[in-house]
Structures are given as C-alpha cells and as structure tokens.
Amino acid sequence: MQARDRIIVAIDRSSRDEILRTVDALTGTVGVFKIGLQAFIANGPSIVREIVSRGEKVFLDLKIHDIPNTAKHAVAEAASLGAFMLTVHATGGEAMLRAAAEAAPGSPLLVLGVTILTSLDAPAMESIGFRDEPLGAAVRLARLAKESGLRGVVASPHEITAIREACGGDLVIVTPGIRPEGSDAGDQRRTTTPAAAIAAGADYIVVGRPITEARDARAAALQISDRLSVAG
Ligand code: C5P
C-alpha cells in the first residue's frame, strides 16, 4: 500500500455539492472518503454511488447496531452500493457480528467493528454497564469482532498497540483522532500524528478537519502522505 492509500478523509458535510467538490479536489491524494451519518442522512445512498462512480473508495460510517437479521440486510445493501468499508458496533454482540461478516459473501466490502467510542470515558462506560476500563474493553471487543469473522476494527490511537498485540497482524485497524504536527486539535482529545499512528500498527488513519478545513485541502493531504512516506 502506498502512503496516500492509508489516508481516509472524513467528509462531515451535508451539502452534496460541497462533498463532491471535496472529493474532486482530493482525487489522487488520498485513498478513501468517509461518508458518515450527517452526509448519508442528508443525501441518501446516491452520494455513495456518485463517489464510487468517480472510481473512488467509500468508507460508509453508519455504525450499525441492530438485531442480526436487520444488520445482515443493511450490510448487504452497503455492499451492493459499492462501499469499500462499513462500520458496525462490536457491542452488537457475536450473533450480529457474524451476520454482518457473512452478509455479503464474495464482496470486497470490509466490515469494521467499532470498539469503544472515544467520547465515552470510564464513568460513562460504567453507567451503561461496562465493568472494564476503556482500553481493556476495546481489546476485548476487538477480539470478539475478529472471532466473529470481521476483518477489521476502528480504534482510538492509544488502543492500537494493545489491539495489534492481542489480535495479530491480519486484523485491519482504522484510527481516527489524528492531527498532523502543528494542526488544531479542535474537539479531539488524546490525538496522535499520522506517522505515529501508522508506526503503532494502524493500517488506515481517518483525518477530517485538518484536510477538509485547510485553505488548500490538496496540499494538506499531500503533506500528510509525504510525511508518511518519509516515516515509512
Ligand atoms: O475532523 P476530525 O479529524 O476530528 O474527524 C474525525 C472523524 O472520525 C469524524 O468523522 C469523527 O466522527 C470520526 N471518529 C472520531 N473518533 C472516533 C470515531 C470516529 O473522531 N472514536
């Protein structure tokens, strides 16, 4: 994989025109475009089709969490849309994860298990019934995702090393909370740099505002991929 292929750009926007302008501006500089709930609910599945028809890869970040049958059919629809990656919550449990993993046989769709949302701290986790710390819970859920047949997980920067050790080299790890040297952390806490995340064992990094809100988005993306190439 080339350095730029590891970069996923989160396009957290509602306007179809703005989304497609961002995709067109970044073509050839990044590997994947992340469409989350905001962009998907505002525009529907056609936004995915439009990006896929440009020959680009789409990470559909819908964080599915439902009964196995519903999850299975939702995953199959994402596969038929041509998405490259799709998220489901690992806390949906083994049966849901297995149904998701088996929903689209033969499709290249990479179903990723979301471990623990980084917005949950230890007291918030305890209040919804978790008995372990965020790191321990993330490793436990990554293992569950892998044992249930998923090929990848989403995890925060400080969980990458422990998940890599627990789950081995084959599990794809996607990491948000990335901030290039010198950029504004915004509302992100406990961030890491692109090169540090890859060095810790991440396969893909999710970068949003440092690219989408840069004066020159293309230059910002190229700078990140240059730094990754040098580090790699
Ligand atoms: O703009 P920024 O780089 O903070 O965007 C990061 C993206 O990754 C957003 O789409 C955000 O929802 C997502 N994300 C995150 N932390 C998680 C999971 C997803 O920041 N734990």
Coordinates of C-alpha atoms and ligand atoms in Angstrom, one line a residue:
M1 CA 0.0 0.0 0.0
Q2 CA 1.3 3.5 -0.8
A3 CA 1.2 6.1 1.9
R4 CA -1.7 8.0 0.4
D5 CA -3.8 4.8 0.3
R6 CA -3.7 4.8 4.1
I7 CA -5.4 8.2 4.4
I8 CA -9.2 8.2 4.9
V9 CA -10.7 11.7 4.6
A10 CA -13.8 12.2 6.8
I11 CA -16.2 14.4 4.8
D12 CA -18.6 15.6 7.6
R13 CA -20.8 17.8 5.5
S14 CA -24.5 18.0 4.5
S15 CA -24.2 19.7 1.1
R16 CA -23.9 17.3 -1.8
D17 CA -22.0 19.9 -3.9
E18 CA -19.6 20.6 -1.1
I19 CA -19.0 16.8 -0.6
L20 CA -18.4 16.2 -4.3
R21 CA -16.2 19.3 -4.6
T22 CA -14.0 17.9 -1.8
V23 CA -13.8 14.5 -3.4
D24 CA -12.8 16.0 -6.7
A25 CA -10.2 18.3 -5.1
L26 CA -8.6 15.4 -3.3
T27 CA -8.6 12.8 -6.1
G28 CA -5.3 11.0 -6.3
T29 CA -4.0 12.4 -3.0
V30 CA -5.9 10.1 -0.5
G31 CA -7.2 6.5 -0.5
V32 CA -10.7 6.6 0.8
F33 CA -13.6 9.1 1.5
K34 CA -15.6 8.6 4.7
I35 CA -19.3 9.3 4.5
G36 CA -20.8 9.4 7.9
L37 CA -24.4 9.8 9.3
Q38 CA -24.6 13.5 8.5
A39 CA -23.7 13.2 4.8
F40 CA -25.7 10.0 4.4
I41 CA -28.9 11.2 6.1
A42 CA -28.7 14.5 4.2
N43 CA -28.2 12.9 0.8
G44 CA -29.1 9.3 0.9
P45 CA -27.3 6.4 -0.8
S46 CA -26.9 8.4 -4.1
I47 CA -24.0 10.2 -2.5
V48 CA -22.2 6.9 -2.2
R49 CA -23.0 5.9 -5.8
E50 CA -21.7 9.3 -7.0
I51 CA -18.4 8.9 -5.3
V52 CA -18.0 5.3 -6.3
S53 CA -18.8 6.2 -9.9
R54 CA -15.8 8.6 -9.9
G55 CA -13.6 5.5 -9.2
E56 CA -13.1 6.4 -5.5
K57 CA -13.4 4.2 -2.4
V58 CA -16.1 5.0 0.2
F59 CA -16.0 4.2 3.9
L60 CA -19.6 4.2 4.9
D61 CA -19.5 5.0 8.6
L62 CA -23.1 4.2 9.7
K63 CA -22.2 2.3 12.9
I64 CA -24.9 -0.3 12.6
H65 CA -26.2 -1.8 15.8
D66 CA -29.3 -3.9 15.5
I67 CA -30.7 -7.5 15.5
P68 CA -28.7 -9.9 13.4
N69 CA -31.2 -10.2 10.6
T70 CA -31.6 -6.4 10.2
A71 CA -27.8 -5.9 10.4
K72 CA -27.2 -8.6 7.7
H73 CA -29.6 -6.9 5.2
A74 CA -28.2 -3.5 5.9
V75 CA -24.6 -4.7 5.3
A76 CA -25.7 -6.5 2.1
E77 CA -27.2 -3.2 0.8
A78 CA -23.9 -1.3 1.6
A79 CA -22.1 -4.0 -0.4
S80 CA -24.4 -3.5 -3.4
L81 CA -23.9 0.2 -3.2
G82 CA -20.2 -0.4 -3.8
A83 CA -18.9 0.8 -0.4
F84 CA -15.3 -0.3 0.4
M85 CA -15.7 -0.1 4.2
L86 CA -18.7 -0.1 6.6
T87 CA -18.9 0.1 10.4
V88 CA -21.0 -1.9 12.8
H89 CA -20.8 -1.6 16.6
A90 CA -18.9 -4.5 18.1
T91 CA -21.2 -4.2 21.2
G92 CA -24.0 -5.5 18.9
G93 CA -22.7 -8.9 20.0
E94 CA -21.4 -12.1 18.4
A95 CA -24.6 -13.1 16.5
M96 CA -24.9 -9.6 15.0
L97 CA -21.2 -9.5 14.1
R98 CA -21.3 -13.0 12.5
A99 CA -24.4 -12.0 10.5
A100 CA -22.6 -8.8 9.4
A101 CA -19.4 -10.7 8.5
E102 CA -21.4 -13.2 6.4
A103 CA -23.9 -10.8 4.8
A104 CA -22.1 -10.2 1.5
P105 CA -20.1 -13.3 0.5
G106 CA -17.7 -12.6 -2.3
S107 CA -17.9 -8.9 -2.0
P108 CA -14.8 -6.8 -1.2
L109 CA -16.7 -4.9 1.5
L110 CA -14.6 -4.6 4.6
V111 CA -16.9 -4.7 7.6
L112 CA -15.2 -2.9 10.6
G113 CA -16.2 -3.3 14.2
V114 CA -16.3 -0.1 16.3
T115 CA -14.9 -0.9 19.7
I116 CA -15.4 1.8 22.2
L117 CA -16.5 5.4 21.1
T118 CA -13.8 7.7 22.3
S119 CA -16.5 10.0 23.6
L120 CA -17.2 7.5 26.4
D121 CA -14.9 7.9 29.4
A122 CA -14.7 5.4 32.3
P123 CA -17.7 6.8 34.3
A124 CA -19.9 6.9 31.2
M125 CA -19.0 3.3 30.4
E126 CA -19.8 2.2 33.9
S127 CA -23.2 3.9 33.7
I128 CA -24.1 1.7 30.7
G129 CA -22.9 -1.5 32.4
F130 CA -19.3 -1.9 31.4
R131 CA -17.1 -3.4 34.2
D132 CA -13.8 -2.8 32.5
E133 CA -11.7 0.2 31.6
P134 CA -11.9 1.7 28.1
L135 CA -8.6 0.1 27.0
G136 CA -9.5 -3.3 28.3
A137 CA -13.0 -3.1 26.8
A138 CA -11.6 -2.0 23.4
V139 CA -9.2 -5.0 23.3
R140 CA -12.0 -7.4 24.4
L141 CA -14.4 -6.1 21.7
A142 CA -11.7 -6.2 19.0
R143 CA -11.1 -9.8 19.9
L144 CA -14.8 -10.5 19.8
A145 CA -15.1 -8.8 16.4
K146 CA -12.2 -10.9 15.0
E147 CA -13.5 -14.2 16.4
S148 CA -16.9 -13.4 14.9
G149 CA -15.4 -13.1 11.5
L150 CA -14.9 -9.4 11.0
R151 CA -11.7 -8.4 9.2
G152 CA -11.1 -5.1 10.9
V153 CA -11.9 -2.7 13.7
V154 CA -12.0 1.1 14.4
A155 CA -10.0 2.0 17.5
S156 CA -8.5 5.2 19.0
P157 CA -4.8 5.9 18.8
H158 CA -4.0 4.8 22.3
E159 CA -5.6 1.4 21.7
I160 CA -3.7 0.5 18.5
T161 CA -0.7 -1.3 20.1
A162 CA -2.7 -3.4 22.6
I163 CA -5.2 -4.4 19.9
R164 CA -2.4 -5.3 17.4
E165 CA -0.7 -7.4 20.1
A166 CA -4.0 -9.2 21.1
C167 CA -5.4 -9.7 17.6
G168 CA -2.3 -10.2 15.4
G169 CA -1.1 -8.7 12.2
D170 CA -4.1 -9.6 9.9
L171 CA -6.8 -7.5 11.6
V172 CA -7.2 -4.2 9.8
I173 CA -7.0 -1.3 12.3
V174 CA -8.6 2.1 11.3
T175 CA -7.8 5.0 13.6
P176 CA -9.4 8.4 13.9
G177 CA -8.3 11.2 16.3
I178 CA -5.4 12.1 14.0
R179 CA -3.8 15.5 14.0
P180 CA -0.8 16.4 11.8
E181 CA 2.1 18.2 13.6
G182 CA 1.1 21.8 14.3
S183 CA -2.6 21.5 13.4
D184 CA -5.6 22.4 15.7
A185 CA -6.9 19.6 17.8
G186 CA -10.4 21.1 17.8
D187 CA -12.7 18.9 19.9
Q188 CA -10.4 15.9 19.7
R189 CA -8.6 14.7 22.8
R190 CA -5.6 12.3 23.0
T191 CA -4.7 12.8 19.4
T192 CA -1.7 11.3 17.6
T193 CA 0.2 12.2 14.4
P194 CA -0.4 10.3 11.2
A195 CA 3.1 8.8 11.3
A196 CA 2.9 7.8 15.0
A197 CA -0.5 6.0 14.3
I198 CA 1.0 4.0 11.4
A199 CA 4.1 3.2 13.5
A200 CA 1.9 2.0 16.3
G201 CA 0.3 -0.5 13.9
A202 CA -2.7 1.2 12.3
D203 CA -3.4 0.4 8.7
Y204 CA -5.5 3.4 7.9
I205 CA -5.9 6.8 9.5
V206 CA -9.1 8.9 9.5
V207 CA -8.4 12.6 9.0
G208 CA -11.2 15.1 8.8
R209 CA -10.9 18.8 9.5
P210 CA -7.1 19.1 9.2
I211 CA -7.7 18.4 5.5
T212 CA -11.3 19.5 4.8
E213 CA -10.9 22.8 6.5
A214 CA -7.4 23.6 5.3
R215 CA -7.1 26.6 3.0
D216 CA -5.6 24.1 0.4
A217 CA -7.1 20.7 1.1
R218 CA -5.0 19.0 -1.6
A219 CA -1.8 20.5 -0.2
A220 CA -2.7 19.4 3.3
A221 CA -3.4 15.8 2.1
L222 CA -0.1 15.7 0.1
Q223 CA 1.8 16.9 3.1
I224 CA 0.4 14.1 5.3
S225 CA 1.2 11.5 2.7
D226 CA 4.7 12.9 2.2
R227 CA 5.3 12.6 6.0
L228 CA 4.0 9.0 6.0
S229 CA 6.3 8.1 3.1
V230 CA 9.3 9.6 4.9
A231 CA 8.4 7.8 8.1
G232 CA 7.7 4.5 6.4
Ligands
C5P1 O1 -12.3 16.3 11.8 P1 -11.7 15.1 12.5 O2 -10.3 14.7 12.0 O3 -11.8 15.2 14.0 O4 -12.7 13.9 12.1 C1 -12.5 12.6 12.6 C2 -13.6 11.7 12.0 O5 -13.5 10.5 12.7 C3 -15.0 12.2 12.3 O6 -15.9 11.8 11.2 C4 -15.4 11.5 13.6 O7 -16.8 11.3 13.7 C5 -14.7 10.2 13.4 N1 -14.5 9.5 14.7 C6 -13.7 10.0 15.7 N2 -13.5 9.3 16.8 C7 -14.0 8.1 16.9 C8 -14.7 7.5 15.9 C9 -15.0 8.3 14.8 O8 -13.2 11.1 15.6 N3 -13.7 7.4 18.0

